[in-house]
Amino acid sequence: MEKKPVPRISILGFVLLFTCSNLFIEVINAQNWLNGHATFYGVNQDPSTFGGACGYDNPYHAGFGVHTTALSSALFRNGQACGACYRVRCNRQLDRRWCLPHGAVTVTATNFCPPNNHGGWCDAPRQHFDMSMPAFLRIARQGNEGVVPVLYTRVTCRRKGGVRFTLKGQANFNMVMISNVGGSGDIKSVSIRGSRTKIWLPMHRNWGVNWQSRNDLRTQTLSFRLTLVDGKTMEFINVVPSSWKFGQTFASRRQFY
């Protein structure tokens, strides 16, 4: 019986197939990138002071480093976006003079860029990042004092260590600042439970990452249940000992990924 020849792909055909596959992947990935603009602020400021409207006492100590950003109202979502992470790269197709080749940085939302309602970059519906200077210089050349076009996408926040809980308030007014949150980074809801209350009590967003409860939970061991915007829920059981005092921070061993 005569054997049929086995079809072979030429080197040229393989190269074309590989190139087309990569182009297809690039097109798919490109659909996840959105257009926006970026500026920087705080030239002579310590980046650790950029807690702003999110309520982080010190973004650096909160686990975010110096690559932080303020968001325009279209992105800020009344504080719900606090703690979210974005991958931002300068759009060299639109600005080859100031955009660094392959310049990209991952930033955490820690502040709000307020609108001026006169056509400013942070006015709705503009998607704008007002970044710390160290973050901005990862995507744009030194000497640019203006605005650069960017492409951005949401990315997973990768944190070192566990989620942290800082206790604030007094007596019947408990406020908790929640920081160093991984995963999507942005918190949708929080519940608290004392060792004597036995049930989960819903907390309410006071501002940014500060959540409040009017229950007197002093001298009780505290547990928290967090739900992120992406729907992931995690419980932090007995993360705060009964000997806690206002002003203290407690780090858990658990983290979102």
PDB file of N, CA and C in Angstrom, residues 85-186:
ATOM      1  N   CYS A  85      -5.549  48.471  42.640  1.00  0.00           N
ATOM      2  CA  CYS A  85      -4.273  48.574  41.925  1.00  0.00           C
ATOM      3  C   CYS A  85      -4.496  48.687  40.429  1.00  0.00           C
ATOM      4  N   TYR A  86      -3.669  49.493  39.799  1.00  0.00           N
ATOM      5  CA  TYR A  86      -3.744  49.720  38.358  1.00  0.00           C
ATOM      6  C   TYR A  86      -2.352  49.594  37.750  1.00  0.00           C
ATOM      7  N   ARG A  87      -2.316  48.982  36.594  1.00  0.00           N
ATOM      8  CA  ARG A  87      -1.092  48.972  35.795  1.00  0.00           C
ATOM      9  C   ARG A  87      -1.227  50.102  34.787  1.00  0.00           C
ATOM     10  N   VAL A  88      -0.293  51.038  34.822  1.00  0.00           N
ATOM     11  CA  VAL A  88      -0.371  52.229  33.969  1.00  0.00           C
ATOM     12  C   VAL A  88       0.872  52.298  33.096  1.00  0.00           C
ATOM     13  N   ARG A  89       0.676  52.517  31.809  1.00  0.00           N
ATOM     14  CA  ARG A  89       1.820  52.730  30.912  1.00  0.00           C
ATOM     15  C   ARG A  89       1.567  53.936  30.024  1.00  0.00           C
ATOM     16  N   CYS A  90       2.624  54.628  29.717  1.00  0.00           N
ATOM     17  CA  CYS A  90       2.519  55.826  28.893  1.00  0.00           C
ATOM     18  C   CYS A  90       2.233  55.425  27.449  1.00  0.00           C
ATOM     19  N   ASN A  91       1.359  56.140  26.805  1.00  0.00           N
ATOM     20  CA  ASN A  91       0.945  55.824  25.436  1.00  0.00           C
ATOM     21  C   ASN A  91       1.865  56.534  24.438  1.00  0.00           C
ATOM     22  N   ARG A  92       2.924  55.827  24.014  1.00  0.00           N
ATOM     23  CA  ARG A  92       3.907  56.425  23.110  1.00  0.00           C
ATOM     24  C   ARG A  92       3.357  56.670  21.718  1.00  0.00           C
ATOM     25  N   GLN A  93       2.280  56.026  21.364  1.00  0.00           N
ATOM     26  CA  GLN A  93       1.671  56.288  20.063  1.00  0.00           C
ATOM     27  C   GLN A  93       1.129  57.711  19.987  1.00  0.00           C
ATOM     28  N   LEU A  94       0.792  58.263  21.159  1.00  0.00           N
ATOM     29  CA  LEU A  94       0.244  59.616  21.196  1.00  0.00           C
ATOM     30  C   LEU A  94       1.259  60.658  21.658  1.00  0.00           C
ATOM     31  N   ASP A  95       2.294  60.227  22.362  1.00  0.00           N
ATOM     32  CA  ASP A  95       3.289  61.186  22.844  1.00  0.00           C
ATOM     33  C   ASP A  95       4.655  60.506  22.939  1.00  0.00           C
ATOM     34  N   ARG A  96       5.405  60.552  21.859  1.00  0.00           N
ATOM     35  CA  ARG A  96       6.731  59.924  21.822  1.00  0.00           C
ATOM     36  C   ARG A  96       7.790  60.814  22.467  1.00  0.00           C
ATOM     37  N   ARG A  97       7.486  62.076  22.634  1.00  0.00           N
ATOM     38  CA  ARG A  97       8.475  62.984  23.212  1.00  0.00           C
ATOM     39  C   ARG A  97       8.667  62.724  24.709  1.00  0.00           C
ATOM     40  N   TRP A  98       7.573  62.560  25.447  1.00  0.00           N
ATOM     41  CA  TRP A  98       7.669  62.464  26.892  1.00  0.00           C
ATOM     42  C   TRP A  98       7.504  61.052  27.437  1.00  0.00           C
ATOM     43  N   CYS A  99       6.871  60.170  26.695  1.00  0.00           N
ATOM     44  CA  CYS A  99       6.664  58.810  27.189  1.00  0.00           C
ATOM     45  C   CYS A  99       7.953  57.989  27.111  1.00  0.00           C
ATOM     46  N   LEU A 100       8.292  57.314  28.183  1.00  0.00           N
ATOM     47  CA  LEU A 100       9.453  56.438  28.190  1.00  0.00           C
ATOM     48  C   LEU A 100       9.144  55.155  27.416  1.00  0.00           C
ATOM     49  N   PRO A 101      10.127  54.652  26.656  1.00  0.00           N
ATOM     50  CA  PRO A 101       9.916  53.367  25.980  1.00  0.00           C
ATOM     51  C   PRO A 101       9.665  52.266  27.015  1.00  0.00           C
ATOM     52  N   HIS A 102       8.605  51.531  26.838  1.00  0.00           N
ATOM     53  CA  HIS A 102       8.247  50.432  27.734  1.00  0.00           C
ATOM     54  C   HIS A 102       8.008  50.898  29.168  1.00  0.00           C
ATOM     55  N   GLY A 103       7.761  52.183  29.347  1.00  0.00           N
ATOM     56  CA  GLY A 103       7.516  52.702  30.689  1.00  0.00           C
ATOM     57  C   GLY A 103       6.185  52.230  31.239  1.00  0.00           C
ATOM     58  N   ALA A 104       6.202  51.580  32.400  1.00  0.00           N
ATOM     59  CA  ALA A 104       4.983  51.096  33.032  1.00  0.00           C
ATOM     60  C   ALA A 104       5.194  51.037  34.539  1.00  0.00           C
ATOM     61  N   VAL A 105       4.103  51.181  35.299  1.00  0.00           N
ATOM     62  CA  VAL A 105       4.194  51.145  36.752  1.00  0.00           C
ATOM     63  C   VAL A 105       2.861  50.651  37.310  1.00  0.00           C
ATOM     64  N   THR A 106       2.932  49.944  38.430  1.00  0.00           N
ATOM     65  CA  THR A 106       1.726  49.536  39.138  1.00  0.00           C
ATOM     66  C   THR A 106       1.528  50.472  40.319  1.00  0.00           C
ATOM     67  N   VAL A 107       0.366  51.107  40.397  1.00  0.00           N
ATOM     68  CA  VAL A 107       0.087  52.083  41.445  1.00  0.00           C
ATOM     69  C   VAL A 107      -1.129  51.653  42.261  1.00  0.00           C
ATOM     70  N   THR A 108      -1.160  52.121  43.500  1.00  0.00           N
ATOM     71  CA  THR A 108      -2.297  51.875  44.386  1.00  0.00           C
ATOM     72  C   THR A 108      -3.057  53.173  44.581  1.00  0.00           C
ATOM     73  N   ALA A 109      -4.385  53.095  44.526  1.00  0.00           N
ATOM     74  CA  ALA A 109      -5.223  54.276  44.734  1.00  0.00           C
ATOM     75  C   ALA A 109      -5.273  54.617  46.215  1.00  0.00           C
ATOM     76  N   THR A 110      -4.771  55.801  46.569  1.00  0.00           N
ATOM     77  CA  THR A 110      -4.759  56.223  47.969  1.00  0.00           C
ATOM     78  C   THR A 110      -5.348  57.610  48.175  1.00  0.00           C
ATOM     79  N   ASN A 111      -5.811  58.259  47.084  1.00  0.00           N
ATOM     80  CA  ASN A 111      -6.261  59.641  47.223  1.00  0.00           C
ATOM     81  C   ASN A 111      -7.266  59.976  46.128  1.00  0.00           C
ATOM     82  N   PHE A 112      -7.866  61.149  46.243  1.00  0.00           N
ATOM     83  CA  PHE A 112      -8.883  61.624  45.317  1.00  0.00           C
ATOM     84  C   PHE A 112      -8.402  62.900  44.653  1.00  0.00           C
ATOM     85  N   CYS A 113      -8.537  62.949  43.334  1.00  0.00           N
ATOM     86  CA  CYS A 113      -8.217  64.164  42.579  1.00  0.00           C
ATOM     87  C   CYS A 113      -9.528  64.899  42.338  1.00  0.00           C
ATOM     88  N   PRO A 114      -9.798  65.971  43.071  1.00  0.00           N
ATOM     89  CA  PRO A 114     -11.113  66.620  42.992  1.00  0.00           C
ATOM     90  C   PRO A 114     -11.319  67.369  41.681  1.00  0.00           C
ATOM     91  N   PRO A 115     -12.546  67.373  41.177  1.00  0.00           N
ATOM     92  CA  PRO A 115     -12.844  68.129  39.955  1.00  0.00           C
ATOM     93  C   PRO A 115     -12.939  69.618  40.253  1.00  0.00           C
ATOM     94  N   ASN A 116     -12.665  70.430  39.238  1.00  0.00           N
ATOM     95  CA  ASN A 116     -12.873  71.869  39.414  1.00  0.00           C
ATOM     96  C   ASN A 116     -14.074  72.364  38.617  1.00  0.00           C
ATOM     97  N   ASN A 117     -14.695  71.420  37.855  1.00  0.00           N
ATOM     98  CA  ASN A 117     -15.909  71.705  37.083  1.00  0.00           C
ATOM     99  C   ASN A 117     -15.704  72.799  36.036  1.00  0.00           C
ATOM    100  N   HIS A 118     -14.461  72.968  35.617  1.00  0.00           N
ATOM    101  CA  HIS A 118     -14.156  73.944  34.573  1.00  0.00           C
ATOM    102  C   HIS A 118     -13.288  73.310  33.490  1.00  0.00           C
ATOM    103  N   GLY A 119     -13.532  72.037  33.219  1.00  0.00           N
ATOM    104  CA  GLY A 119     -12.778  71.369  32.169  1.00  0.00           C
ATOM    105  C   GLY A 119     -11.445  70.822  32.616  1.00  0.00           C
ATOM    106  N   GLY A 120     -11.243  70.674  33.933  1.00  0.00           N
ATOM    107  CA  GLY A 120      -9.983  70.154  34.446  1.00  0.00           C
ATOM    108  C   GLY A 120      -9.822  68.671  34.151  1.00  0.00           C
ATOM    109  N   TRP A 121      -8.601  68.179  34.307  1.00  0.00           N
ATOM    110  CA  TRP A 121      -8.315  66.786  33.981  1.00  0.00           C
ATOM    111  C   TRP A 121      -9.034  65.821  34.912  1.00  0.00           C
ATOM    112  N   CYS A 122      -9.372  66.257  36.112  1.00  0.00           N
ATOM    113  CA  CYS A 122     -10.053  65.360  37.043  1.00  0.00           C
ATOM    114  C   CYS A 122     -11.571  65.508  37.020  1.00  0.00           C
ATOM    115  N   ASP A 123     -12.072  66.323  36.098  1.00  0.00           N
ATOM    116  CA  ASP A 123     -13.519  66.446  35.943  1.00  0.00           C
ATOM    117  C   ASP A 123     -14.090  65.205  35.277  1.00  0.00           C
ATOM    118  N   ALA A 124     -15.296  64.807  35.705  1.00  0.00           N
ATOM    119  CA  ALA A 124     -15.991  63.699  35.052  1.00  0.00           C
ATOM    120  C   ALA A 124     -16.304  64.083  33.610  1.00  0.00           C
ATOM    121  N   PRO A 125     -16.265  63.135  32.676  1.00  0.00           N
ATOM    122  CA  PRO A 125     -16.043  61.700  32.873  1.00  0.00           C
ATOM    123  C   PRO A 125     -14.595  61.270  32.603  1.00  0.00           C
ATOM    124  N   ARG A 126     -13.639  62.155  32.775  1.00  0.00           N
ATOM    125  CA  ARG A 126     -12.259  61.834  32.421  1.00  0.00           C
ATOM    126  C   ARG A 126     -11.660  60.808  33.378  1.00  0.00           C
ATOM    127  N   GLN A 127     -10.908  59.866  32.791  1.00  0.00           N
ATOM    128  CA  GLN A 127     -10.198  58.848  33.564  1.00  0.00           C
ATOM    129  C   GLN A 127      -8.775  59.362  33.792  1.00  0.00           C
ATOM    130  N   HIS A 128      -8.521  59.827  35.000  1.00  0.00           N
ATOM    131  CA  HIS A 128      -7.249  60.520  35.233  1.00  0.00           C
ATOM    132  C   HIS A 128      -6.539  59.996  36.475  1.00  0.00           C
ATOM    133  N   PHE A 129      -5.196  59.927  36.376  1.00  0.00           N
ATOM    134  CA  PHE A 129      -4.326  59.504  37.477  1.00  0.00           C
ATOM    135  C   PHE A 129      -3.408  60.663  37.839  1.00  0.00           C
ATOM    136  N   ASP A 130      -3.541  61.160  39.052  1.00  0.00           N
ATOM    137  CA  ASP A 130      -2.622  62.184  39.551  1.00  0.00           C
ATOM    138  C   ASP A 130      -1.650  61.457  40.472  1.00  0.00           C
ATOM    139  N   MET A 131      -0.504  61.105  39.929  1.00  0.00           N
ATOM    140  CA  MET A 131       0.386  60.138  40.563  1.00  0.00           C
ATOM    141  C   MET A 131       1.450  60.799  41.437  1.00  0.00           C
ATOM    142  N   SER A 132       1.992  60.016  42.362  1.00  0.00           N
ATOM    143  CA  SER A 132       3.170  60.479  43.091  1.00  0.00           C
ATOM    144  C   SER A 132       4.308  60.630  42.080  1.00  0.00           C
ATOM    145  N   MET A 133       5.219  61.529  42.368  1.00  0.00           N
ATOM    146  CA  MET A 133       6.299  61.779  41.416  1.00  0.00           C
ATOM    147  C   MET A 133       7.140  60.529  41.143  1.00  0.00           C
ATOM    148  N   PRO A 134       7.491  59.708  42.168  1.00  0.00           N
ATOM    149  CA  PRO A 134       8.262  58.492  41.859  1.00  0.00           C
ATOM    150  C   PRO A 134       7.545  57.565  40.881  1.00  0.00           C
ATOM    151  N   ALA A 135       6.226  57.489  40.992  1.00  0.00           N
ATOM    152  CA  ALA A 135       5.466  56.630  40.078  1.00  0.00           C
ATOM    153  C   ALA A 135       5.421  57.231  38.677  1.00  0.00           C
ATOM    154  N   PHE A 136       5.206  58.537  38.603  1.00  0.00           N
ATOM    155  CA  PHE A 136       5.110  59.214  37.309  1.00  0.00           C
ATOM    156  C   PHE A 136       6.403  59.089  36.514  1.00  0.00           C
ATOM    157  N   LEU A 137       7.541  59.182  37.205  1.00  0.00           N
ATOM    158  CA  LEU A 137       8.831  59.119  36.516  1.00  0.00           C
ATOM    159  C   LEU A 137       9.191  57.708  36.063  1.00  0.00           C
ATOM    160  N   ARG A 138       8.362  56.739  36.389  1.00  0.00           N
ATOM    161  CA  ARG A 138       8.543  55.398  35.841  1.00  0.00           C
ATOM    162  C   ARG A 138       7.963  55.285  34.435  1.00  0.00           C
ATOM    163  N   ILE A 139       7.108  56.237  34.054  1.00  0.00           N
ATOM    164  CA  ILE A 139       6.471  56.165  32.738  1.00  0.00           C
ATOM    165  C   ILE A 139       6.802  57.347  31.839  1.00  0.00           C
ATOM    166  N   ALA A 140       7.245  58.472  32.417  1.00  0.00           N
ATOM    167  CA  ALA A 140       7.494  59.686  31.630  1.00  0.00           C
ATOM    168  C   ALA A 140       8.874  60.252  31.935  1.00  0.00           C
ATOM    169  N   ARG A 141       9.393  61.002  30.999  1.00  0.00           N
ATOM    170  CA  ARG A 141      10.733  61.574  31.129  1.00  0.00           C
ATOM    171  C   ARG A 141      10.763  62.694  32.169  1.00  0.00           C
ATOM    172  N   GLN A 142      11.923  62.820  32.805  1.00  0.00           N
ATOM    173  CA  GLN A 142      12.165  63.913  33.732  1.00  0.00           C
ATOM    174  C   GLN A 142      12.100  65.229  32.961  1.00  0.00           C
ATOM    175  N   GLY A 143      11.465  66.230  33.545  1.00  0.00           N
ATOM    176  CA  GLY A 143      11.357  67.534  32.900  1.00  0.00           C
ATOM    177  C   GLY A 143       9.983  67.810  32.343  1.00  0.00           C
ATOM    178  N   ASN A 144       9.144  66.784  32.249  1.00  0.00           N
ATOM    179  CA  ASN A 144       7.780  66.995  31.777  1.00  0.00           C
ATOM    180  C   ASN A 144       6.915  67.452  32.941  1.00  0.00           C
ATOM    181  N   GLU A 145       6.426  68.654  32.875  1.00  0.00           N
ATOM    182  CA  GLU A 145       5.596  69.200  33.944  1.00  0.00           C
ATOM    183  C   GLU A 145       4.121  69.164  33.583  1.00  0.00           C
ATOM    184  N   GLY A 146       3.770  68.524  32.472  1.00  0.00           N
ATOM    185  CA  GLY A 146       2.400  68.553  32.002  1.00  0.00           C
ATOM    186  C   GLY A 146       1.673  67.237  32.149  1.00  0.00           C
ATOM    187  N   VAL A 147       0.882  66.933  31.129  1.00  0.00           N
ATOM    188  CA  VAL A 147       0.010  65.767  31.127  1.00  0.00           C
ATOM    189  C   VAL A 147       0.479  64.793  30.057  1.00  0.00           C
ATOM    190  N   VAL A 148       0.450  63.494  30.365  1.00  0.00           N
ATOM    191  CA  VAL A 148       0.798  62.493  29.363  1.00  0.00           C
ATOM    192  C   VAL A 148      -0.391  61.551  29.164  1.00  0.00           C
ATOM    193  N   PRO A 149      -0.582  61.069  27.938  1.00  0.00           N
ATOM    194  CA  PRO A 149      -1.629  60.085  27.689  1.00  0.00           C
ATOM    195  C   PRO A 149      -1.184  58.717  28.194  1.00  0.00           C
ATOM    196  N   VAL A 150      -2.095  57.968  28.770  1.00  0.00           N
ATOM    197  CA  VAL A 150      -1.739  56.650  29.304  1.00  0.00           C
ATOM    198  C   VAL A 150      -2.771  55.602  28.889  1.00  0.00           C
ATOM    199  N   LEU A 151      -2.349  54.368  29.018  1.00  0.00           N
ATOM    200  CA  LEU A 151      -3.237  53.222  28.938  1.00  0.00           C
ATOM    201  C   LEU A 151      -3.191  52.548  30.307  1.00  0.00           C
ATOM    202  N   TYR A 152      -4.344  52.114  30.806  1.00  0.00           N
ATOM    203  CA  TYR A 152      -4.357  51.521  32.139  1.00  0.00           C
ATOM    204  C   TYR A 152      -5.295  50.329  32.191  1.00  0.00           C
ATOM    205  N   THR A 153      -5.054  49.464  33.177  1.00  0.00           N
ATOM    206  CA  THR A 153      -5.905  48.306  33.414  1.00  0.00           C
ATOM    207  C   THR A 153      -5.849  47.941  34.883  1.00  0.00           C
ATOM    208  N   ARG A 154      -6.912  47.366  35.403  1.00  0.00           N
ATOM    209  CA  ARG A 154      -6.922  46.882  36.778  1.00  0.00           C
ATOM    210  C   ARG A 154      -6.076  45.621  36.878  1.00  0.00           C
ATOM    211  N   VAL A 155      -5.314  45.504  37.960  1.00  0.00           N
ATOM    212  CA  VAL A 155      -4.491  44.318  38.184  1.00  0.00           C
ATOM    213  C   VAL A 155      -4.655  43.866  39.631  1.00  0.00           C
ATOM    214  N   THR A 156      -4.235  42.654  39.896  1.00  0.00           N
ATOM    215  CA  THR A 156      -4.280  42.110  41.248  1.00  0.00           C
ATOM    216  C   THR A 156      -3.250  42.805  42.133  1.00  0.00           C
ATOM    217  N   CYS A 157      -3.668  43.185  43.336  1.00  0.00           N
ATOM    218  CA  CYS A 157      -2.745  43.787  44.295  1.00  0.00           C
ATOM    219  C   CYS A 157      -1.969  42.676  45.001  1.00  0.00           C
ATOM    220  N   ARG A 158      -0.665  42.779  45.000  1.00  0.00           N
ATOM    221  CA  ARG A 158       0.179  41.788  45.656  1.00  0.00           C
ATOM    222  C   ARG A 158       0.852  42.453  46.850  1.00  0.00           C
ATOM    223  N   ARG A 159       0.474  42.013  48.036  1.00  0.00           N
ATOM    224  CA  ARG A 159       0.957  42.630  49.266  1.00  0.00           C
ATOM    225  C   ARG A 159       1.860  41.688  50.046  1.00  0.00           C
ATOM    226  N   LYS A 160       2.752  42.273  50.832  1.00  0.00           N
ATOM    227  CA  LYS A 160       3.596  41.492  51.732  1.00  0.00           C
ATOM    228  C   LYS A 160       2.910  41.417  53.092  1.00  0.00           C
ATOM    229  N   GLY A 161       2.842  40.221  53.648  1.00  0.00           N
ATOM    230  CA  GLY A 161       2.190  40.058  54.942  1.00  0.00           C
ATOM    231  C   GLY A 161       0.681  40.034  54.811  1.00  0.00           C
ATOM    232  N   GLY A 162       0.012  40.094  55.963  1.00  0.00           N
ATOM    233  CA  GLY A 162      -1.439  39.985  55.976  1.00  0.00           C
ATOM    234  C   GLY A 162      -2.154  41.326  56.011  1.00  0.00           C
ATOM    235  N   VAL A 163      -3.480  41.252  55.975  1.00  0.00           N
ATOM    236  CA  VAL A 163      -4.323  42.444  56.069  1.00  0.00           C
ATOM    237  C   VAL A 163      -4.157  43.057  57.449  1.00  0.00           C
ATOM    238  N   ARG A 164      -4.163  44.401  57.518  1.00  0.00           N
ATOM    239  CA  ARG A 164      -3.923  45.104  58.774  1.00  0.00           C
ATOM    240  C   ARG A 164      -5.165  45.878  59.213  1.00  0.00           C
ATOM    241  N   PHE A 165      -5.364  45.927  60.526  1.00  0.00           N
ATOM    242  CA  PHE A 165      -6.510  46.603  61.118  1.00  0.00           C
ATOM    243  C   PHE A 165      -6.016  47.604  62.155  1.00  0.00           C
ATOM    244  N   THR A 166      -6.289  48.890  61.929  1.00  0.00           N
ATOM    245  CA  THR A 166      -5.908  49.942  62.861  1.00  0.00           C
ATOM    246  C   THR A 166      -7.163  50.451  63.550  1.00  0.00           C
ATOM    247  N   LEU A 167      -7.183  50.398  64.889  1.00  0.00           N
ATOM    248  CA  LEU A 167      -8.370  50.743  65.666  1.00  0.00           C
ATOM    249  C   LEU A 167      -8.350  52.215  66.047  1.00  0.00           C
ATOM    250  N   LYS A 168      -9.455  52.884  65.726  1.00  0.00           N
ATOM    251  CA  LYS A 168      -9.596  54.303  66.041  1.00  0.00           C
ATOM    252  C   LYS A 168     -10.911  54.507  66.785  1.00  0.00           C
ATOM    253  N   GLY A 169     -11.216  55.763  67.118  1.00  0.00           N
ATOM    254  CA  GLY A 169     -12.504  56.071  67.724  1.00  0.00           C
ATOM    255  C   GLY A 169     -12.427  56.184  69.221  1.00  0.00           C
ATOM    256  N   GLN A 170     -13.603  56.028  69.875  1.00  0.00           N
ATOM    257  CA  GLN A 170     -13.682  56.121  71.322  1.00  0.00           C
ATOM    258  C   GLN A 170     -15.011  55.538  71.792  1.00  0.00           C
ATOM    259  N   ALA A 171     -15.000  54.920  72.956  1.00  0.00           N
ATOM    260  CA  ALA A 171     -16.194  54.371  73.610  1.00  0.00           C
ATOM    261  C   ALA A 171     -17.100  53.645  72.626  1.00  0.00           C
ATOM    262  N   ASN A 172     -18.319  54.218  72.411  1.00  0.00           N
ATOM    263  CA  ASN A 172     -19.309  53.554  71.560  1.00  0.00           C
ATOM    264  C   ASN A 172     -19.132  53.847  70.078  1.00  0.00           C
ATOM    265  N   PHE A 173     -18.045  54.500  69.718  1.00  0.00           N
ATOM    266  CA  PHE A 173     -17.796  54.795  68.299  1.00  0.00           C
ATOM    267  C   PHE A 173     -16.481  54.138  67.903  1.00  0.00           C
ATOM    268  N   ASN A 174     -16.600  53.008  67.240  1.00  0.00           N
ATOM    269  CA  ASN A 174     -15.411  52.287  66.784  1.00  0.00           C
ATOM    270  C   ASN A 174     -15.167  52.577  65.313  1.00  0.00           C
ATOM    271  N   MET A 175     -13.941  52.941  64.972  1.00  0.00           N
ATOM    272  CA  MET A 175     -13.583  53.125  63.571  1.00  0.00           C
ATOM    273  C   MET A 175     -12.319  52.321  63.302  1.00  0.00           C
ATOM    274  N   VAL A 176     -12.337  51.593  62.205  1.00  0.00           N
ATOM    275  CA  VAL A 176     -11.219  50.720  61.861  1.00  0.00           C
ATOM    276  C   VAL A 176     -10.686  51.088  60.486  1.00  0.00           C
ATOM    277  N   MET A 177      -9.392  51.355  60.425  1.00  0.00           N
ATOM    278  CA  MET A 177      -8.746  51.582  59.136  1.00  0.00           C
ATOM    279  C   MET A 177      -8.174  50.241  58.674  1.00  0.00           C
ATOM    280  N   ILE A 178      -8.584  49.803  57.480  1.00  0.00           N
ATOM    281  CA  ILE A 178      -8.152  48.512  56.952  1.00  0.00           C
ATOM    282  C   ILE A 178      -7.174  48.753  55.815  1.00  0.00           C
ATOM    283  N   SER A 179      -5.988  48.172  55.922  1.00  0.00           N
ATOM    284  CA  SER A 179      -4.943  48.444  54.937  1.00  0.00           C
ATOM    285  C   SER A 179      -4.217  47.168  54.541  1.00  0.00           C
ATOM    286  N   ASN A 180      -3.324  47.313  53.561  1.00  0.00           N
ATOM    287  CA  ASN A 180      -2.506  46.208  53.050  1.00  0.00           C
ATOM    288  C   ASN A 180      -3.376  45.052  52.538  1.00  0.00           C
ATOM    289  N   VAL A 181      -4.426  45.409  51.811  1.00  0.00           N
ATOM    290  CA  VAL A 181      -5.364  44.411  51.298  1.00  0.00           C
ATOM    291  C   VAL A 181      -4.932  43.973  49.901  1.00  0.00           C
ATOM    292  N   GLY A 182      -4.766  42.680  49.709  1.00  0.00           N
ATOM    293  CA  GLY A 182      -4.390  42.145  48.407  1.00  0.00           C
ATOM    294  C   GLY A 182      -5.602  41.850  47.547  1.00  0.00           C
ATOM    295  N   GLY A 183      -5.414  41.038  46.524  1.00  0.00           N
ATOM    296  CA  GLY A 183      -6.510  40.718  45.616  1.00  0.00           C
ATOM    297  C   GLY A 183      -6.946  41.933  44.830  1.00  0.00           C
ATOM    298  N   SER A 184      -8.238  42.182  44.759  1.00  0.00           N
ATOM    299  CA  SER A 184      -8.712  43.365  44.037  1.00  0.00           C
ATOM    300  C   SER A 184      -8.382  44.636  44.805  1.00  0.00           C
ATOM    301  N   GLY A 185      -8.140  44.513  46.135  1.00  0.00           N
ATOM    302  CA  GLY A 185      -7.693  45.655  46.931  1.00  0.00           C
ATOM    303  C   GLY A 185      -8.783  46.559  47.442  1.00  0.00           C
ATOM    304  N   ASP A 186      -9.891  46.667  46.718  1.00  0.00           N
ATOM    305  CA  ASP A 186     -10.962  47.575  47.105  1.00  0.00           C
ATOM    306  C   ASP A 186     -12.058  46.822  47.846  1.00  0.00           C
TER     307      ASP A 186
END
